[in-house]
XYZ file of N, CA and C in Angstrom:
495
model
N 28.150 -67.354 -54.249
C 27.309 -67.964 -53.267
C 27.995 -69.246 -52.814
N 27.584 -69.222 -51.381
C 28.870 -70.330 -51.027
C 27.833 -71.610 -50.084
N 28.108 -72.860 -50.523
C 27.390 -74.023 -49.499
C 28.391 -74.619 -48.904
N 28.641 -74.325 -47.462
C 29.327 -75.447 -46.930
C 28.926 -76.716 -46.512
N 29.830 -77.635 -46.890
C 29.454 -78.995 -46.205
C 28.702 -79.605 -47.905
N 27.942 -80.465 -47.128
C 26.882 -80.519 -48.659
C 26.766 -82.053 -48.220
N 27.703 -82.162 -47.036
C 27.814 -84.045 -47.285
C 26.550 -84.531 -45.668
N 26.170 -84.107 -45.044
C 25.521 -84.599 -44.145
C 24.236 -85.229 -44.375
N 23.681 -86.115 -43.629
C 22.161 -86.610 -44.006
C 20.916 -85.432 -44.304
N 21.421 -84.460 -43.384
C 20.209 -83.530 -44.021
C 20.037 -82.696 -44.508
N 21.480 -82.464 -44.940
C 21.968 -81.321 -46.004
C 21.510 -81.843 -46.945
N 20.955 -80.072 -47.836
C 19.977 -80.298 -49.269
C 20.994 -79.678 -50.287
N 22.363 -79.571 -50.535
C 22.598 -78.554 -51.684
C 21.801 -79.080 -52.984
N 20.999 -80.039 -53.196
C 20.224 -80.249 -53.931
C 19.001 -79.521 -53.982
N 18.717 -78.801 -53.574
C 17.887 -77.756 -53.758
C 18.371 -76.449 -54.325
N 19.759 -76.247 -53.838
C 20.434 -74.896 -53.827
C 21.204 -74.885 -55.388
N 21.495 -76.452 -55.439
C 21.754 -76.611 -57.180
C 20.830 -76.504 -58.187
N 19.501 -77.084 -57.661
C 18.325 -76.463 -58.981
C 17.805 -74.958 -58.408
N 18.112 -74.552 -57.484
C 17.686 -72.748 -57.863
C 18.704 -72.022 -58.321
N 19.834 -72.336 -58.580
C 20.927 -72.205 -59.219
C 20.776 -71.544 -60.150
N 20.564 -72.940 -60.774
C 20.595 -73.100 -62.027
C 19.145 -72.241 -63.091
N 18.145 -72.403 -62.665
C 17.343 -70.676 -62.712
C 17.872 -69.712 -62.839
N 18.866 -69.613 -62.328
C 19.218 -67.819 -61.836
C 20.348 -67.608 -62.912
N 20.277 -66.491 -63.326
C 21.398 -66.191 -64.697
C 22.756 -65.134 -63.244
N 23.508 -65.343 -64.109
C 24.546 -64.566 -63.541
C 24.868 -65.119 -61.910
N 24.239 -66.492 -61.165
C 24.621 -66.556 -59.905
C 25.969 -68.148 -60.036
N 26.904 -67.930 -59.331
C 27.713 -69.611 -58.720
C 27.763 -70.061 -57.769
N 27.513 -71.109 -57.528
C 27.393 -72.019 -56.561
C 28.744 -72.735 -55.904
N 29.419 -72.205 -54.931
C 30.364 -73.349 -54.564
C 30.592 -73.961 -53.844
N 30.275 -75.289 -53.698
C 29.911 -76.117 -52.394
C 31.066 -77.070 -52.419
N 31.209 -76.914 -50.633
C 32.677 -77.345 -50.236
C 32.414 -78.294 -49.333
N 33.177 -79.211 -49.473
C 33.212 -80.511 -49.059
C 33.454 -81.895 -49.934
N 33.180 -83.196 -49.469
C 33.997 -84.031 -50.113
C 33.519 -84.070 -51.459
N 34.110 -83.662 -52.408
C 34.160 -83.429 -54.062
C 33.614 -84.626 -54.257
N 34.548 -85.913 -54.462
C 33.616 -87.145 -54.959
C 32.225 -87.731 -54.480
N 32.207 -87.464 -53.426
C 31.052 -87.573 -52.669
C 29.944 -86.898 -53.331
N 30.105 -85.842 -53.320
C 29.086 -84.608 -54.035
C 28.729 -84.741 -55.398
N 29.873 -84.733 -56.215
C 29.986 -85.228 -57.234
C 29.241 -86.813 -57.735
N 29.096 -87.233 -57.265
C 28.360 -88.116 -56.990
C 26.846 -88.419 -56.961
N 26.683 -87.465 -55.903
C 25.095 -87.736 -55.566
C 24.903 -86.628 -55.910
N 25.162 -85.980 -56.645
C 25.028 -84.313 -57.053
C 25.104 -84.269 -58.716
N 24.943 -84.988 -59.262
C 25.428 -84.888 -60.635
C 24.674 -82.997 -61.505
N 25.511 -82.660 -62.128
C 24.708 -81.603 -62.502
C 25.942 -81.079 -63.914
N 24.973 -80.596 -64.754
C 25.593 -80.016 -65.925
C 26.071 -78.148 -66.233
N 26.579 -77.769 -65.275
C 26.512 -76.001 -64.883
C 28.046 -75.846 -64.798
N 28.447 -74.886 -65.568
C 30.023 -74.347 -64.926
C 29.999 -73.436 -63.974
N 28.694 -73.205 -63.667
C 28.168 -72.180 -62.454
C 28.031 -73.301 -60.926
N 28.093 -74.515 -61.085
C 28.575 -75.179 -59.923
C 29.566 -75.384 -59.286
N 30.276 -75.285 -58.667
C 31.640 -75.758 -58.465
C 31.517 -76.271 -56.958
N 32.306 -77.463 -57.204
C 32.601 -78.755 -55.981
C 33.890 -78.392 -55.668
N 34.290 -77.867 -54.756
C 35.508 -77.302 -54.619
C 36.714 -78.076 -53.413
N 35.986 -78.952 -53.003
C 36.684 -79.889 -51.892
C 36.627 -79.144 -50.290
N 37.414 -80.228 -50.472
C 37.386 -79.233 -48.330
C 38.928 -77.998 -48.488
N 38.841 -76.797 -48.024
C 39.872 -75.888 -48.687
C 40.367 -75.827 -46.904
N 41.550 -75.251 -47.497
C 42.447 -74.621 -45.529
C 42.029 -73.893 -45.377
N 41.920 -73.682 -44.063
C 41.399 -73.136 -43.308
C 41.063 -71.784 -43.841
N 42.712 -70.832 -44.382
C 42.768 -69.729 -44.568
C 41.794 -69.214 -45.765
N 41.763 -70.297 -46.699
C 40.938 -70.399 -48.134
C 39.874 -70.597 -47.869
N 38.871 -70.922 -46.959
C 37.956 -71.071 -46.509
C 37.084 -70.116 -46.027
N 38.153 -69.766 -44.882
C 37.119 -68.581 -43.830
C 37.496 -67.343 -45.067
N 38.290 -67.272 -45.983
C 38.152 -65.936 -46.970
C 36.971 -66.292 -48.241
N 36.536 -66.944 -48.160
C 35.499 -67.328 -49.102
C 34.180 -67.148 -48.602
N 34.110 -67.613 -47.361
C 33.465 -66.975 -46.477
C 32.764 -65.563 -46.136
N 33.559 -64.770 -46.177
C 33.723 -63.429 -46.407
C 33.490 -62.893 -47.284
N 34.302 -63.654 -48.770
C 33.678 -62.944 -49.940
C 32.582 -63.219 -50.508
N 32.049 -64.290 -49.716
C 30.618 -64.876 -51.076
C 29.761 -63.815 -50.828
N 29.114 -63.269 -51.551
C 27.992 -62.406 -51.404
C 26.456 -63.052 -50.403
N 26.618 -64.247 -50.625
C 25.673 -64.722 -49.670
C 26.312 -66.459 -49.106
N 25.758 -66.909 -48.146
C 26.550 -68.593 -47.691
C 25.181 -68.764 -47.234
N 25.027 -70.204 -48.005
C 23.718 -70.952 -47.566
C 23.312 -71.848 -46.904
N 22.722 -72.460 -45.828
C 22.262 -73.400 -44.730
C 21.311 -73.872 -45.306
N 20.834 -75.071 -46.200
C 19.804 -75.659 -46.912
C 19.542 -76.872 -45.967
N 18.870 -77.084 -45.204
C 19.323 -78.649 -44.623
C 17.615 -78.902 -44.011
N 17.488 -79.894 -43.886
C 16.611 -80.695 -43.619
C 16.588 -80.765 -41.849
N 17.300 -80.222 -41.103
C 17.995 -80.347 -39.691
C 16.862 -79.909 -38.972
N 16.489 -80.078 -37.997
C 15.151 -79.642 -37.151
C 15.615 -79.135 -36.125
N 16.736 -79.275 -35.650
C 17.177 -79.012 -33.921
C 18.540 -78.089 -33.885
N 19.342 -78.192 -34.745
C 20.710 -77.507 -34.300
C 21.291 -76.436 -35.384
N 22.498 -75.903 -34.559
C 22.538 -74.948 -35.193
C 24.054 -75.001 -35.810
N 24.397 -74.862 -37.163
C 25.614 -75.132 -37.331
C 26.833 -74.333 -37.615
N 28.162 -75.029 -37.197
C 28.983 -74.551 -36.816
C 29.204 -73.152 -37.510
N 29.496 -73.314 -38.756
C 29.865 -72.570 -39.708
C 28.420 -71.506 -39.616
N 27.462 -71.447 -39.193
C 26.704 -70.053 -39.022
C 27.308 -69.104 -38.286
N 28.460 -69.016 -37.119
C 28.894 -68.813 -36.482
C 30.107 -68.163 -37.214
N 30.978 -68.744 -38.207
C 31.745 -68.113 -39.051
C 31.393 -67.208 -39.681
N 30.138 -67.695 -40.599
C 29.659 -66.601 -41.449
C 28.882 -65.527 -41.016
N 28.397 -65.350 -39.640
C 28.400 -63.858 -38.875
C 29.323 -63.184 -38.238
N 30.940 -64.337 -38.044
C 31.489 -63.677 -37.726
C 32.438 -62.661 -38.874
N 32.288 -63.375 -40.101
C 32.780 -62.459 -41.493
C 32.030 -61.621 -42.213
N 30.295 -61.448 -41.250
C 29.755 -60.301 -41.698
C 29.020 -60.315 -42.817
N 28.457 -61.935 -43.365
C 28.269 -62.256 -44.434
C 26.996 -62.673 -44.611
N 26.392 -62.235 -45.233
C 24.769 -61.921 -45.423
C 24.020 -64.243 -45.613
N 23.186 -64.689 -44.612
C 22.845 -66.073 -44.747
C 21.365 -66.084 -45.298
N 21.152 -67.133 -45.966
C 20.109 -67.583 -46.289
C 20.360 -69.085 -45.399
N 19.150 -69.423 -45.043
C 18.932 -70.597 -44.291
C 17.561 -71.074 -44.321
N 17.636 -72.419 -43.677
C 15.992 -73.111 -44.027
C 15.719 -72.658 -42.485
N 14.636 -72.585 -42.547
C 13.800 -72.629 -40.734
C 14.079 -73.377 -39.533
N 14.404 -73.457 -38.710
C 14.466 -74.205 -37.177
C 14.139 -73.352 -36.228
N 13.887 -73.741 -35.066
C 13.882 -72.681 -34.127
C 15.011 -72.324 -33.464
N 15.715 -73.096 -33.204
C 17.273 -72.627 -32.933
C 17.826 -71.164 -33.324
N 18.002 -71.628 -34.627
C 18.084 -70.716 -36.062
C 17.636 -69.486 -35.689
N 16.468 -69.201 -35.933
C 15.114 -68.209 -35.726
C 15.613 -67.714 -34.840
N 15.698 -68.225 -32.840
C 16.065 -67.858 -32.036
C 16.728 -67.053 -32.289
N 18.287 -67.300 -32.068
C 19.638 -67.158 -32.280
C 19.447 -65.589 -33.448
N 19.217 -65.861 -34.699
C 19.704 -64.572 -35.573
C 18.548 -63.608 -35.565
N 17.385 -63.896 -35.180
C 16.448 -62.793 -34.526
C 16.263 -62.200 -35.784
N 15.731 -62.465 -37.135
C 15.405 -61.073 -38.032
C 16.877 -61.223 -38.477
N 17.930 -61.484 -38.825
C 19.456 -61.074 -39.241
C 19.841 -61.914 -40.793
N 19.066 -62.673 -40.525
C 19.268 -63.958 -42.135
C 17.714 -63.862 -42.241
N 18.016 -64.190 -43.796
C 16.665 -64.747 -44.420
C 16.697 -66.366 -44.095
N 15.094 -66.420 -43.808
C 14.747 -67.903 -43.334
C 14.133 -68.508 -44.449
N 13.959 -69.249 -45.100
C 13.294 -70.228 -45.887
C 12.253 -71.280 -45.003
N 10.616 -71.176 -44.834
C 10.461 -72.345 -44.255
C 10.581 -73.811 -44.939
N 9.964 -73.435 -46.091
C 10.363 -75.100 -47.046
C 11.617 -74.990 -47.793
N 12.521 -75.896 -48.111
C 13.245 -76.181 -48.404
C 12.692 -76.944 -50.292
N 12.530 -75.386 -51.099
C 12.259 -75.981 -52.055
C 13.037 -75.054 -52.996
N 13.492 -75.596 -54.237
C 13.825 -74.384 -55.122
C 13.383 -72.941 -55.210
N 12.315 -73.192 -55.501
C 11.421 -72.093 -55.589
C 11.685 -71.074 -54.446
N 11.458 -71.734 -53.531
C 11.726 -70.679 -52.375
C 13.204 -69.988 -51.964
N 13.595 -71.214 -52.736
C 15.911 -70.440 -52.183
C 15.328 -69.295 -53.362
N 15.083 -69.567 -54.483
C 15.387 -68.747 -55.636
C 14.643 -67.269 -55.149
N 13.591 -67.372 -54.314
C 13.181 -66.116 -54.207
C 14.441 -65.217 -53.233
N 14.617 -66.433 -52.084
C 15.462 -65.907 -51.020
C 16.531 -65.019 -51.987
N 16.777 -65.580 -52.950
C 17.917 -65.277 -53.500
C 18.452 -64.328 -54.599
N 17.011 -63.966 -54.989
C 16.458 -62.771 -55.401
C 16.590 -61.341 -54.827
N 16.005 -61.938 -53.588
C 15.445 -60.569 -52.266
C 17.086 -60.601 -51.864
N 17.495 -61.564 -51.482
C 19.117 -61.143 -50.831
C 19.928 -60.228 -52.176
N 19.439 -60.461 -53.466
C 20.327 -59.459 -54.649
C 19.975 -58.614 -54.252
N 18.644 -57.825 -54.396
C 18.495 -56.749 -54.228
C 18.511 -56.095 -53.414
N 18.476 -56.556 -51.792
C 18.902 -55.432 -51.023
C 20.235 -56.082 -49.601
N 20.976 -56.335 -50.420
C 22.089 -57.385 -50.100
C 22.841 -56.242 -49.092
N 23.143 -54.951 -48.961
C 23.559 -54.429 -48.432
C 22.712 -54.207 -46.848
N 21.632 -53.903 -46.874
C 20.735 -54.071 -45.665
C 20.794 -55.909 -44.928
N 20.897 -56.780 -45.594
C 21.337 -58.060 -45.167
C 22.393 -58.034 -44.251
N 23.522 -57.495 -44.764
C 24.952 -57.016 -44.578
C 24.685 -56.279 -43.371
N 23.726 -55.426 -43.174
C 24.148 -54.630 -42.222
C 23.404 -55.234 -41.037
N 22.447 -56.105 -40.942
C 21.247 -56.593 -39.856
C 22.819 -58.024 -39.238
N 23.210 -58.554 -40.472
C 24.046 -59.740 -39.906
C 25.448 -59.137 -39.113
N 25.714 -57.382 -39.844
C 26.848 -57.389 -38.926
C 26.542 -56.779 -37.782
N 25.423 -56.187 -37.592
C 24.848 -56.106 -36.107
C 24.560 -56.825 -35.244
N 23.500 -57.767 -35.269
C 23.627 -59.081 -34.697
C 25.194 -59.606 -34.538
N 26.178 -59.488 -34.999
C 27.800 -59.886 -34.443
C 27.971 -58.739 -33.629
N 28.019 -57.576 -33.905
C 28.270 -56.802 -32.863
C 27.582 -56.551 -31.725
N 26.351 -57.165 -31.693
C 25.790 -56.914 -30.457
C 26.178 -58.649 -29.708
N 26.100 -59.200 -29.981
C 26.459 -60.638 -29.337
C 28.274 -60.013 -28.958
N 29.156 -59.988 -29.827
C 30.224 -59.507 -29.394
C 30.157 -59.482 -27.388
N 29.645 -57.574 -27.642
C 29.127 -56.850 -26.956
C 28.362 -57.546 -25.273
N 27.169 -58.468 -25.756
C 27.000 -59.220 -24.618
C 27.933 -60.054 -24.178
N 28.633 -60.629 -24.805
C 29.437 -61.780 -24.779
C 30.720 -61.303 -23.597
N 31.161 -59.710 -24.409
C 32.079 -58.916 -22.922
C 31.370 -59.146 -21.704
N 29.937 -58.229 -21.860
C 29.506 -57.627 -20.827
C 29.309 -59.177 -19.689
N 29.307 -60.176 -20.211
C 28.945 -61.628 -19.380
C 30.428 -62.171 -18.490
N 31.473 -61.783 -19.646
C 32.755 -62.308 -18.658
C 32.969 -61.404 -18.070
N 32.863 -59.802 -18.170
C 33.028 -59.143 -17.176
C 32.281 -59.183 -15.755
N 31.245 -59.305 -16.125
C 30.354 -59.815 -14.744
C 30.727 -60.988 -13.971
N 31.108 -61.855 -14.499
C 31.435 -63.272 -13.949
C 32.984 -62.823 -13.960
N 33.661 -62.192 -14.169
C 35.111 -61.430 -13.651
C 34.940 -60.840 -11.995
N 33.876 -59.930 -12.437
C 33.497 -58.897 -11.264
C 32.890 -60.056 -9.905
N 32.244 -60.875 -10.293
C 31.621 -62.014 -9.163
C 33.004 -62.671 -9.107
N 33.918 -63.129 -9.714
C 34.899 -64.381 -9.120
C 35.701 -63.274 -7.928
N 35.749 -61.984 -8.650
C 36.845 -61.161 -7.214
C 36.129 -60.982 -6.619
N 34.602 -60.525 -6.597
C 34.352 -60.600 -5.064
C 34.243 -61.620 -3.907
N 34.022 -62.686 -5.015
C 34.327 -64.136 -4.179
C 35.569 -63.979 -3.017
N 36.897 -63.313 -3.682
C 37.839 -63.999 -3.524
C 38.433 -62.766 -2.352
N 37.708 -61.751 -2.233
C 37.737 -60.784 -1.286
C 37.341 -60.889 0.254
């Protein structure tokens, strides 16, 4: 299980570290500034890991492999970058509520409305057990955005030549 970031004002991996730590058999690896985290994160788990900021290449493959990547944040309005990665690697999200959010993945991630242990831990439960149906709603939602995403420059292709006719 993968947290990116961890360092912003309204990022919670403090939530995502005590449902953690509940859960037998799950790891946590949250990336970003190590001392920082380390820091305001203190925690006693070899199932945590502060892993720093990784390259690029080490990154977006972690990405990919975590069985789930989590959006815990306190954020009310936006939508972040790295959600965008992790649908584009097909990778099953848990996230807290916004409407942005909601908008945007339509049914494709599990939403959390409170941002409490309790509630990641269920998320995180329900994403074990049917982690493959997760998998398949998030890589649809990429393939259908894909898909619009053609069908929009082709249209605005098809309008600039007739402009130019």
């Amino acid at each position: 299980m993968v947290y990116p970031g961890g360092t912003g004002p309204y990022e919670r991996p403090d939530v995502a570290i005590e449902a953690v730590k509940e859960l037998e058999g799950v790891t946590l690896v949250i990336t970003g500034k190590k001392e920082f985290l380390k820091r305001i994160l203190p925690h006693e788990s070899d199932r945590i890991v502060f892993s720093g900021f990784l390259p690029d290449e080490e990154y977006f493959g972690l990405l990919k492999e975590a069985d789930v990547v989590l959006n815990i944040t306190d954020e009310p309005y936006t939508i972040p970058h790295f959600l965008y990665e992790v649908m584009a690697a097909g990778t099953p999200i848990i996230s807290s509520w916004n409407l942005p959010i909601a908008k945007l993945f339509n049914g494709s991630i599990y939403l959390i409305e409170e941002n409490s242990p309790e509630n990641l831990k269920k998320a995180i439960i329900e994403m074990q057990r049917n982690r493959e149906e997760w998998v398949q709603k998030i890589r649809k939602l990429r393939d259908d955005l894909k898909r619009v995403r053609r069908d929009q420059i082709q249209e605005l292709m098809d309008c600039i030549q007739r402009k130019g006719s």
